[in-house]
mmCIF file of C-alpha atoms in Angstrom:
data_model
loop_
_atom_site.group_PDB
_atom_site.id
_atom_site.type_symbol
_atom_site.label_atom_id
_atom_site.label_comp_id
_atom_site.label_asym_id
_atom_site.label_seq_id
_atom_site.Cartn_x
_atom_site.Cartn_y
_atom_site.Cartn_z
ATOM 1 C CA MET A 528 108.614 -62.088 -5.805
ATOM 2 C CA LYS A 529 105.006 -61.971 -4.583
ATOM 3 C CA GLN A 530 101.500 -61.709 -6.585
ATOM 4 C CA LYS A 531 100.060 -58.143 -6.560
ATOM 5 C CA VAL A 532 96.506 -58.242 -5.576
ATOM 6 C CA ILE A 533 94.880 -55.003 -5.955
ATOM 7 C CA VAL A 534 90.957 -54.793 -3.459
ATOM 8 C CA TYR A 535 88.844 -51.967 -4.053
ATOM 9 C CA ASN A 536 86.207 -52.585 -2.161
ATOM 10 C CA LYS A 537 86.251 -51.951 1.998
ATOM 11 C CA VAL A 538 86.951 -54.782 3.925
ATOM 12 C CA ASP A 539 87.611 -56.094 7.012
ATOM 13 C CA PRO A 540 91.298 -55.673 8.056
ATOM 14 C CA THR A 541 91.214 -59.367 8.497
ATOM 15 C CA VAL A 542 90.689 -59.779 4.453
ATOM 16 C CA ILE A 543 93.799 -57.661 3.918
ATOM 17 C CA GLU A 544 96.162 -59.216 6.753
ATOM 18 C CA TYR A 545 94.812 -62.680 5.262
ATOM 19 C CA LEU A 546 95.994 -61.902 1.818
ATOM 20 C CA GLU A 547 99.368 -60.087 2.680
ATOM 21 C CA LYS A 548 100.642 -63.579 3.948
ATOM 22 C CA THR A 549 101.469 -64.038 0.244
ATOM 23 C CA CYS A 550 100.227 -61.610 -1.828
ATOM 24 C CA GLU A 551 101.441 -57.885 -2.268
ATOM 25 C CA VAL A 552 98.204 -55.877 -1.607
ATOM 26 C CA GLN A 553 96.750 -52.567 -2.752
ATOM 27 C CA TYR A 554 93.675 -50.801 -1.411
ATOM 28 C CA PHE A 555 91.747 -48.400 -3.380
ATOM 29 C CA GLU A 556 88.342 -47.053 -2.445
ATOM 30 C CA TYR A 557 85.960 -47.843 -5.288
ATOM 31 C CA ASN A 558 84.328 -44.617 -6.990
ATOM 32 C CA ASP A 559 82.593 -43.866 -10.423
ATOM 33 C CA GLN A 560 86.263 -42.298 -11.278
ATOM 34 C CA LEU A 561 88.317 -44.827 -10.408
ATOM 35 C CA LEU A 562 89.356 -45.697 -13.714
ATOM 36 C CA ASN A 563 90.619 -42.310 -14.551
ATOM 37 C CA ASN A 564 93.113 -42.152 -10.839
ATOM 38 C CA PRO A 565 96.603 -42.648 -12.541
ATOM 39 C CA LEU A 566 97.500 -44.308 -9.199
ATOM 40 C CA PHE A 567 94.831 -47.271 -9.837
ATOM 41 C CA LEU A 568 96.270 -47.572 -13.488
ATOM 42 C CA LYS A 569 99.308 -47.982 -12.440
ATOM 43 C CA ALA A 570 98.769 -50.813 -9.920
ATOM 44 C CA LEU A 571 96.363 -52.423 -12.614
ATOM 45 C CA SER A 572 98.999 -52.529 -15.110
ATOM 46 C CA GLU A 573 101.282 -54.802 -12.732
ATOM 47 C CA ALA A 574 97.951 -56.659 -10.907
ATOM 48 C CA HIS A 575 97.586 -59.983 -11.139
ATOM 49 C CA ALA A 576 94.448 -60.512 -9.509
ATOM 50 C CA ILE A 577 91.767 -58.026 -8.345
ATOM 51 C CA LEU A 578 89.459 -58.190 -5.747
ATOM 52 C CA GLY A 579 86.024 -56.267 -5.419
ATOM 53 C CA SER A 580 82.519 -56.364 -6.743
ATOM 54 C CA ARG A 581 81.740 -53.070 -8.670
ATOM 55 C CA LEU A 582 83.955 -52.942 -11.823
ATOM 56 C CA LYS A 583 82.779 -53.537 -15.420
ATOM 57 C CA VAL A 584 85.251 -56.447 -16.124
ATOM 58 C CA ASP A 585 85.203 -56.113 -19.973
ATOM 59 C CA SER A 586 87.482 -55.659 -22.975
ATOM 60 C CA SER A 587 88.716 -52.249 -22.208
ATOM 61 C CA PHE A 588 89.363 -52.837 -18.495
ATOM 62 C CA LEU A 589 91.279 -55.895 -19.547
ATOM 63 C CA ASP A 590 93.246 -54.031 -21.833
ATOM 64 C CA LEU A 591 94.395 -52.152 -19.207
ATOM 65 C CA ALA A 592 95.536 -55.090 -16.689
ATOM 66 C CA PRO A 593 97.994 -57.216 -19.219
ATOM 67 C CA LYS A 594 99.198 -59.652 -16.143
ATOM 68 C CA LEU A 595 95.919 -60.435 -14.660
ATOM 69 C CA LYS A 596 95.574 -63.830 -13.983
ATOM 70 C CA ILE A 597 92.192 -63.996 -11.551
ATOM 71 C CA VAL A 598 89.092 -61.474 -11.202
ATOM 72 C CA SER A 599 87.471 -62.447 -7.852
ATOM 73 C CA ASN A 600 83.879 -61.072 -7.298
ATOM 74 C CA ILE A 601 82.353 -60.446 -3.511
ATOM 75 C CA SER A 602 79.192 -61.353 -5.044
ATOM 76 C CA VAL A 603 77.641 -64.237 -5.959
ATOM 77 C CA GLY A 604 76.114 -62.487 -9.162
ATOM 78 C CA TYR A 605 78.757 -61.446 -11.710
ATOM 79 C CA ASP A 606 76.492 -59.667 -14.241
ATOM 80 C CA ASN A 607 79.861 -57.228 -14.336
ATOM 81 C CA PHE A 608 81.945 -59.910 -15.904
ATOM 82 C CA ASP A 609 82.123 -60.200 -19.287
ATOM 83 C CA ILE A 610 82.700 -63.887 -19.439
ATOM 84 C CA VAL A 611 83.697 -64.955 -22.837
ATOM 85 C CA GLU A 612 86.019 -62.199 -22.759
ATOM 86 C CA ILE A 613 87.861 -62.770 -19.425
ATOM 87 C CA THR A 614 87.835 -66.558 -20.738
ATOM 88 C CA ASN A 615 89.147 -65.623 -24.031
ATOM 89 C CA ARG A 616 92.146 -64.071 -22.048
ATOM 90 C CA GLY A 617 92.831 -66.976 -19.970
ATOM 91 C CA ILE A 618 92.238 -65.724 -16.772
ATOM 92 C CA MET A 619 89.749 -67.244 -14.157
ATOM 93 C CA ALA A 620 86.695 -65.482 -12.652
ATOM 94 C CA THR A 621 85.207 -66.130 -9.403
ATOM 95 C CA ASN A 622 82.540 -65.539 -7.165
ATOM 96 C CA THR A 623 81.033 -66.242 -3.733
ATOM 97 C CA PRO A 624 78.185 -68.557 -3.920
ATOM 98 C CA THR A 625 76.894 -70.562 -0.422
ATOM 99 C CA VAL A 626 77.824 -67.766 2.389
ATOM 100 C CA LEU A 627 75.228 -65.773 1.675
ATOM 101 C CA ASN A 628 72.020 -68.243 0.506
ATOM 102 C CA ASP A 629 70.693 -68.202 4.261
ATOM 103 C CA THR A 630 70.998 -64.385 4.519
ATOM 104 C CA VAL A 631 69.221 -63.719 1.827
ATOM 105 C CA ALA A 632 66.485 -66.278 1.684
ATOM 106 C CA ASP A 633 65.809 -63.787 5.417
ATOM 107 C CA THR A 634 65.545 -61.042 3.547
ATOM 108 C CA ILE A 635 63.528 -62.013 0.792
ATOM 109 C CA PHE A 636 61.331 -63.143 3.575
ATOM 110 C CA ALA A 637 61.219 -59.741 5.296
ATOM 111 C CA LEU A 638 60.310 -58.264 2.185
ATOM 112 C CA MET A 639 57.253 -60.692 1.799
ATOM 113 C CA LEU A 640 56.044 -60.369 5.283
ATOM 114 C CA ALA A 641 56.634 -56.854 5.157
ATOM 115 C CA THR A 642 54.668 -56.436 1.647
ATOM 116 C CA ALA A 643 51.559 -58.619 2.607
ATOM 117 C CA ARG A 644 51.234 -57.133 6.114
ATOM 118 C CA ARG A 645 51.593 -53.667 5.069
ATOM 119 C CA VAL A 646 54.206 -53.033 7.400
ATOM 120 C CA PRO A 647 56.175 -49.564 6.631
ATOM 121 C CA GLU A 648 52.774 -47.963 5.666
ATOM 122 C CA MET A 649 51.493 -48.885 9.020
ATOM 123 C CA VAL A 650 54.542 -47.999 10.785
ATOM 124 C CA GLN A 651 54.031 -44.493 8.918
ATOM 125 C CA ASN A 652 50.203 -44.761 10.154
ATOM 126 C CA VAL A 653 51.020 -44.998 13.586
ATOM 127 C CA ARG A 654 53.942 -42.120 13.647
ATOM 128 C CA ASN A 655 51.483 -39.890 11.686
ATOM 129 C CA GLY A 656 48.949 -40.493 14.362
ATOM 130 C CA LYS A 657 46.547 -41.839 12.237
ATOM 131 C CA TRP A 658 45.616 -44.600 14.477
ATOM 132 C CA ILE A 659 42.947 -43.081 16.357
ATOM 133 C CA LYS A 660 40.626 -46.108 17.421
ATOM 134 C CA SER A 661 41.244 -49.371 19.079
ATOM 135 C CA ASN A 662 39.913 -51.318 16.728
ATOM 136 C CA ILE A 663 41.628 -50.819 12.791
ATOM 137 C CA ASP A 664 39.342 -50.843 9.812
ATOM 138 C CA GLU A 665 39.181 -53.250 6.893
ATOM 139 C CA GLU A 666 41.159 -50.568 4.682
ATOM 140 C CA TRP A 667 44.512 -51.405 6.707
ATOM 141 C CA PHE A 668 44.109 -55.192 6.117
ATOM 142 C CA GLY A 669 46.644 -57.057 4.921
ATOM 143 C CA VAL A 670 47.033 -60.684 3.719
ATOM 144 C CA ASP A 671 48.411 -63.782 4.941
ATOM 145 C CA ILE A 672 51.469 -65.634 4.122
ATOM 146 C CA HIS A 673 51.156 -68.963 5.983
ATOM 147 C CA HIS A 674 49.336 -71.584 3.715
ATOM 148 C CA LYS A 675 49.591 -69.835 0.709
ATOM 149 C CA THR A 676 51.575 -70.605 -2.842
ATOM 150 C CA LEU A 677 54.975 -69.224 -3.466
ATOM 151 C CA GLY A 678 56.207 -69.392 -7.326
ATOM 152 C CA ILE A 679 60.177 -69.280 -6.933
ATOM 153 C CA ILE A 680 61.611 -68.752 -10.529
ATOM 154 C CA GLY A 681 65.035 -69.566 -9.962
ATOM 155 C CA LEU A 682 65.343 -72.334 -7.599
ATOM 156 C CA GLY A 683 69.317 -72.750 -6.682
ATOM 157 C CA GLY A 684 70.917 -72.064 -3.246
ATOM 158 C CA ILE A 685 68.999 -69.107 -2.376
ATOM 159 C CA GLY A 686 65.915 -70.403 -3.502
ATOM 160 C CA SER A 687 66.557 -73.437 -1.856
ATOM 161 C CA ALA A 688 66.609 -71.574 1.358
ATOM 162 C CA LEU A 689 63.983 -69.637 0.884
ATOM 163 C CA ALA A 690 61.674 -72.934 0.004
ATOM 164 C CA LYS A 691 62.685 -73.973 3.343
ATOM 165 C CA ARG A 692 61.509 -71.192 5.056
ATOM 166 C CA ALA A 693 58.365 -71.213 3.266
ATOM 167 C CA HIS A 694 57.807 -75.239 3.934
ATOM 168 C CA PHE A 695 58.435 -75.441 7.386
ATOM 169 C CA GLY A 696 58.046 -71.952 8.705
ATOM 170 C CA PHE A 697 54.500 -70.996 7.138
ATOM 171 C CA ASP A 698 53.281 -74.548 5.209
ATOM 172 C CA MET A 699 53.696 -73.236 2.205
ATOM 173 C CA ASN A 700 52.827 -74.244 -1.550
ATOM 174 C CA ILE A 701 56.158 -74.266 -3.378
ATOM 175 C CA LEU A 702 55.688 -73.652 -7.326
ATOM 176 C CA TYR A 703 59.124 -73.307 -8.745
ATOM 177 C CA HIS A 704 60.614 -72.780 -12.476
ATOM 178 C CA ASN A 705 64.235 -73.345 -13.251
ATOM 179 C CA ARG A 706 66.096 -74.410 -16.296
ATOM 180 C CA SER A 707 66.585 -78.254 -14.734
ATOM 181 C CA ARG A 708 64.481 -80.027 -12.313
ATOM 182 C CA ASN A 709 65.467 -79.725 -8.574
ATOM 183 C CA GLU A 710 64.753 -83.258 -7.133
ATOM 184 C CA GLU A 711 66.478 -82.519 -3.458
ATOM 185 C CA ALA A 712 63.933 -79.054 -3.053
ATOM 186 C CA GLU A 713 61.306 -81.523 -4.771
ATOM 187 C CA ARG A 714 62.085 -84.371 -2.200
ATOM 188 C CA LEU A 715 62.495 -81.797 1.393
ATOM 189 C CA TYR A 716 60.437 -79.153 0.558
ATOM 190 C CA ASN A 717 57.196 -80.656 -1.568
ATOM 191 C CA ALA A 718 58.146 -78.255 -4.267
ATOM 192 C CA SER A 719 56.109 -79.025 -7.894
ATOM 193 C CA TYR A 720 58.076 -78.139 -11.224
ATOM 194 C CA CYS A 721 56.278 -76.440 -13.533
ATOM 195 C CA SER A 722 56.337 -73.915 -16.902
ATOM 196 C CA MET A 723 56.516 -70.046 -16.183
ATOM 197 C CA GLU A 724 52.769 -69.529 -16.943
ATOM 198 C CA GLU A 725 51.663 -71.988 -14.500
ATOM 199 C CA LEU A 726 53.261 -70.255 -11.890
ATOM 200 C CA LEU A 727 52.468 -66.767 -12.480
ATOM 201 C CA GLN A 728 48.886 -67.739 -12.658
ATOM 202 C CA ASN A 729 49.055 -69.956 -9.508
ATOM 203 C CA SER A 730 51.004 -68.692 -7.214
ATOM 204 C CA ASP A 731 50.397 -65.673 -4.724
ATOM 205 C CA PHE A 732 53.693 -64.856 -3.948
ATOM 206 C CA VAL A 733 56.101 -64.829 -7.204
ATOM 207 C CA CYS A 734 59.578 -64.660 -6.088
ATOM 208 C CA VAL A 735 62.371 -64.271 -9.089
ATOM 209 C CA MET A 736 65.950 -65.721 -8.231
ATOM 210 C CA VAL A 737 67.442 -65.699 -11.299
ATOM 211 C CA PRO A 738 71.037 -64.027 -12.421
ATOM 212 C CA LEU A 739 71.103 -61.012 -14.715
ATOM 213 C CA SER A 740 72.141 -61.947 -18.071
ATOM 214 C CA LYS A 741 71.041 -61.499 -21.842
ATOM 215 C CA HIS A 742 68.634 -64.286 -21.689
ATOM 216 C CA THR A 743 66.595 -62.608 -18.161
ATOM 217 C CA GLU A 744 67.277 -58.957 -18.652
ATOM 218 C CA LYS A 745 63.469 -57.843 -18.741
ATOM 219 C CA LEU A 746 62.225 -61.648 -18.166
ATOM 220 C CA ILE A 747 59.093 -60.604 -16.113
ATOM 221 C CA GLY A 748 57.173 -58.047 -18.580
ATOM 222 C CA ARG A 749 53.745 -57.020 -19.266
ATOM 223 C CA ARG A 750 52.548 -60.416 -20.378
ATOM 224 C CA GLU A 751 53.896 -62.082 -17.457
ATOM 225 C CA PHE A 752 52.041 -59.181 -15.092
ATOM 226 C CA SER A 753 48.931 -60.413 -16.865
ATOM 227 C CA LEU A 754 49.119 -63.811 -16.102
ATOM 228 C CA MET A 755 49.863 -63.273 -12.375
ATOM 229 C CA LYS A 756 46.596 -62.946 -9.847
ATOM 230 C CA ASN A 757 45.292 -59.521 -9.150
ATOM 231 C CA SER A 758 45.935 -61.050 -5.404
ATOM 232 C CA GLY A 759 49.249 -61.808 -6.184
ATOM 233 C CA ILE A 760 52.651 -60.047 -4.946
ATOM 234 C CA LEU A 761 55.808 -59.587 -6.919
ATOM 235 C CA ILE A 762 59.456 -60.102 -5.194
ATOM 236 C CA ASN A 763 62.468 -59.144 -6.343
ATOM 237 C CA ALA A 764 65.745 -59.866 -4.339
ATOM 238 C CA SER A 765 68.075 -60.504 -7.430
ATOM 239 C CA ARG A 766 69.082 -58.290 -10.075
ATOM 240 C CA GLY A 767 66.781 -55.052 -10.939
ATOM 241 C CA LYS A 768 66.509 -55.450 -14.809
ATOM 242 C CA VAL A 769 65.372 -58.741 -14.574
ATOM 243 C CA ILE A 770 62.323 -56.975 -14.376
ATOM 244 C CA ASP A 771 60.474 -54.316 -16.880
ATOM 245 C CA GLU A 772 60.307 -51.523 -14.417
ATOM 246 C CA GLU A 773 57.855 -49.859 -16.623
ATOM 247 C CA ALA A 774 55.660 -52.652 -16.728
ATOM 248 C CA LEU A 775 55.642 -53.453 -13.250
ATOM 249 C CA ILE A 776 54.719 -49.655 -12.352
ATOM 250 C CA GLU A 777 51.749 -49.774 -15.063
ATOM 251 C CA ALA A 778 51.321 -53.463 -13.644
ATOM 252 C CA ILE A 779 50.714 -51.885 -10.192
ATOM 253 C CA GLN A 780 48.722 -48.600 -11.040
ATOM 254 C CA GLN A 781 46.375 -51.010 -13.075
ATOM 255 C CA ASN A 782 45.899 -53.116 -10.086
ATOM 256 C CA GLU A 783 46.755 -56.268 -11.984
ATOM 257 C CA ILE A 784 48.681 -57.411 -8.878
ATOM 258 C CA LEU A 785 48.542 -56.988 -5.250
ATOM 259 C CA GLY A 786 51.884 -54.969 -5.067
ATOM 260 C CA ALA A 787 55.688 -55.585 -4.342
ATOM 261 C CA GLY A 788 58.589 -56.030 -2.343
ATOM 262 C CA LEU A 789 61.790 -54.816 -4.198
ATOM 263 C CA ASP A 790 65.317 -55.318 -3.016
ATOM 264 C CA VAL A 791 67.187 -53.813 -6.077
ATOM 265 C CA PHE A 792 66.181 -51.735 -8.588
ATOM 266 C CA SER A 793 67.115 -51.605 -12.699
ATOM 267 C CA GLN A 794 68.935 -47.847 -11.983
ATOM 268 C CA GLU A 795 70.934 -48.131 -8.408
ATOM 269 C CA PRO A 796 70.725 -45.971 -6.314
ATOM 270 C CA VAL A 797 67.110 -45.626 -7.137
ATOM 271 C CA ALA A 798 66.288 -42.299 -8.799
ATOM 272 C CA THR A 799 64.088 -40.003 -6.028
ATOM 273 C CA ASP A 800 61.458 -39.642 -8.649
ATOM 274 C CA ASN A 801 60.725 -43.391 -9.895
ATOM 275 C CA PRO A 802 57.006 -43.645 -9.259
ATOM 276 C CA LEU A 803 56.967 -47.009 -7.633
ATOM 277 C CA LEU A 804 58.937 -45.071 -4.050
ATOM 278 C CA SER A 805 55.037 -43.322 -3.821
ATOM 279 C CA MET A 806 53.535 -46.354 -3.341
ATOM 280 C CA ASP A 807 51.922 -47.516 -0.543
ATOM 281 C CA ASN A 808 51.794 -51.102 -1.724
ATOM 282 C CA VAL A 809 55.537 -51.250 -2.856
ATOM 283 C CA VAL A 810 57.961 -51.807 -0.337
ATOM 284 C CA ALA A 811 61.962 -50.892 -1.201
ATOM 285 C CA LEU A 812 65.055 -51.569 0.032
ATOM 286 C CA PRO A 813 68.071 -50.399 -0.898
ATOM 287 C CA HIS A 814 70.136 -53.761 -2.072
ATOM 288 C CA ILE A 815 70.356 -55.231 1.574
ATOM 289 C CA GLY A 816 70.357 -58.832 0.159
ATOM 290 C CA SER A 817 73.361 -60.006 2.167
ATOM 291 C CA ALA A 818 74.185 -57.004 4.516
ATOM 292 C CA THR A 819 74.743 -58.315 7.526
ATOM 293 C CA LYS A 820 78.456 -57.791 9.142
ATOM 294 C CA GLU A 821 78.612 -61.463 9.649
ATOM 295 C CA THR A 822 77.638 -62.472 6.126
ATOM 296 C CA ARG A 823 79.869 -59.802 4.435
ATOM 297 C CA LEU A 824 82.488 -61.017 6.706
ATOM 298 C CA LYS A 825 82.410 -64.356 4.968
ATOM 299 C CA MET A 826 82.181 -63.297 1.309
ATOM 300 C CA GLN A 827 84.979 -60.985 1.555
ATOM 301 C CA LEU A 828 87.213 -63.971 3.223
ATOM 302 C CA LEU A 829 85.809 -66.584 0.402
ATOM 303 C CA ALA A 830 86.587 -63.724 -2.215
ATOM 304 C CA ALA A 831 90.751 -63.462 -0.602
ATOM 305 C CA GLU A 832 90.692 -67.000 -0.714
ATOM 306 C CA ASN A 833 89.748 -67.482 -4.225
ATOM 307 C CA VAL A 834 92.477 -65.216 -5.582
ATOM 308 C CA VAL A 835 95.198 -67.293 -2.751
ATOM 309 C CA GLU A 836 94.105 -70.334 -4.392
ATOM 310 C CA GLY A 837 93.603 -69.227 -7.902
ATOM 311 C CA LEU A 838 97.392 -67.658 -7.609
ATOM 312 C CA MET A 839 98.884 -70.745 -5.739
ATOM 313 C CA ARG A 840 97.822 -73.521 -7.196
ATOM 314 C CA GLY A 841 95.320 -72.370 -10.204
ATOM 315 C CA THR A 842 92.078 -74.116 -8.951
ATOM 316 C CA PRO A 843 90.022 -71.630 -7.186
ATOM 317 C CA LYS A 844 86.848 -73.528 -5.676
ATOM 318 C CA ASN A 845 84.587 -71.190 -6.784
ATOM 319 C CA LEU A 846 85.656 -70.437 -10.602
ATOM 320 C CA ILE A 847 83.014 -69.376 -12.843
ATOM 321 C CA ASN A 848 84.149 -70.369 -16.252
ATOM 322 C CA HIS A 849 85.794 -73.777 -14.954
ATOM 323 C CA GLU A 850 84.943 -75.551 -18.730
ATOM 324 C CA LEU A 851 85.788 -72.477 -20.801
ATOM 325 C CA ILE A 852 89.327 -72.341 -19.004
ATOM 326 C CA LEU A 853 90.000 -75.660 -19.292
ATOM 327 C CA ASN A 854 89.306 -75.306 -22.988
ATOM 328 C CA ASN A 855 91.816 -72.722 -23.379
ATOM 329 C CA ARG A 856 94.665 -74.019 -21.392
#
């Protein structure tokens, strides 16, 4: 009998075809009322695997899925997983790292350039007929990126891809703060390890690339903004809640920092009355870090491969809770 898999994100048809070679697949379109759908709840009660990226997988969810063997996120992040609870029940948890590194790094650089050179603001000025003379005034000037200092908080796969672009493409000086030294980045990109305080004080651009956890929530707050240069620009493409959003608003309003480029917010979709959206020196994107057709397909296929490997062999290559699972078995 085939193992039963629930897919609750819209995926490419090739992903479903791949899963159906070995599994029985049921698809549900994600919405906020999915857990109130009787058909979904019935399927969940019999499911051996779920594949998607939004559902909060905690004890109450797992109580509804007694046969579950693996949860597969179509994302490098997994803050929607209660890893301890999942592991205590002997369930495998997987994600999709590496395949999105370059695409997210591209997005981050787009944010850096757009914020530093005030691209959205200048586009609006042109469209609104404010460009009325050939030589623009200094009030429209931006700031350079090349030969500046980029501070990366969290130098993992995406951070390393960002450092590569900054070093080779823009001759930037790279500072980084991490839980452990990244000797490869130090060797390849001349990155310098330093304390959080040193990074904040000396960086022209501060890029936050840490996963969301109880240890990183509001990692950057009032104290951190006070340490940044007045000419500093904050870039966040990780998770919105790693930034204290009220402190960020205050720092920009009080000119403690020059501006911010944000792909993520504490509430998503972001509220239309969020003060950050009315600030000319803030560039806001709708969490599009990995959102290209090519990369999303790679992520979906990798998530599906994790499911098949987990169900068929018990050893998916992107197992998040590897050591904990081994201890429980």
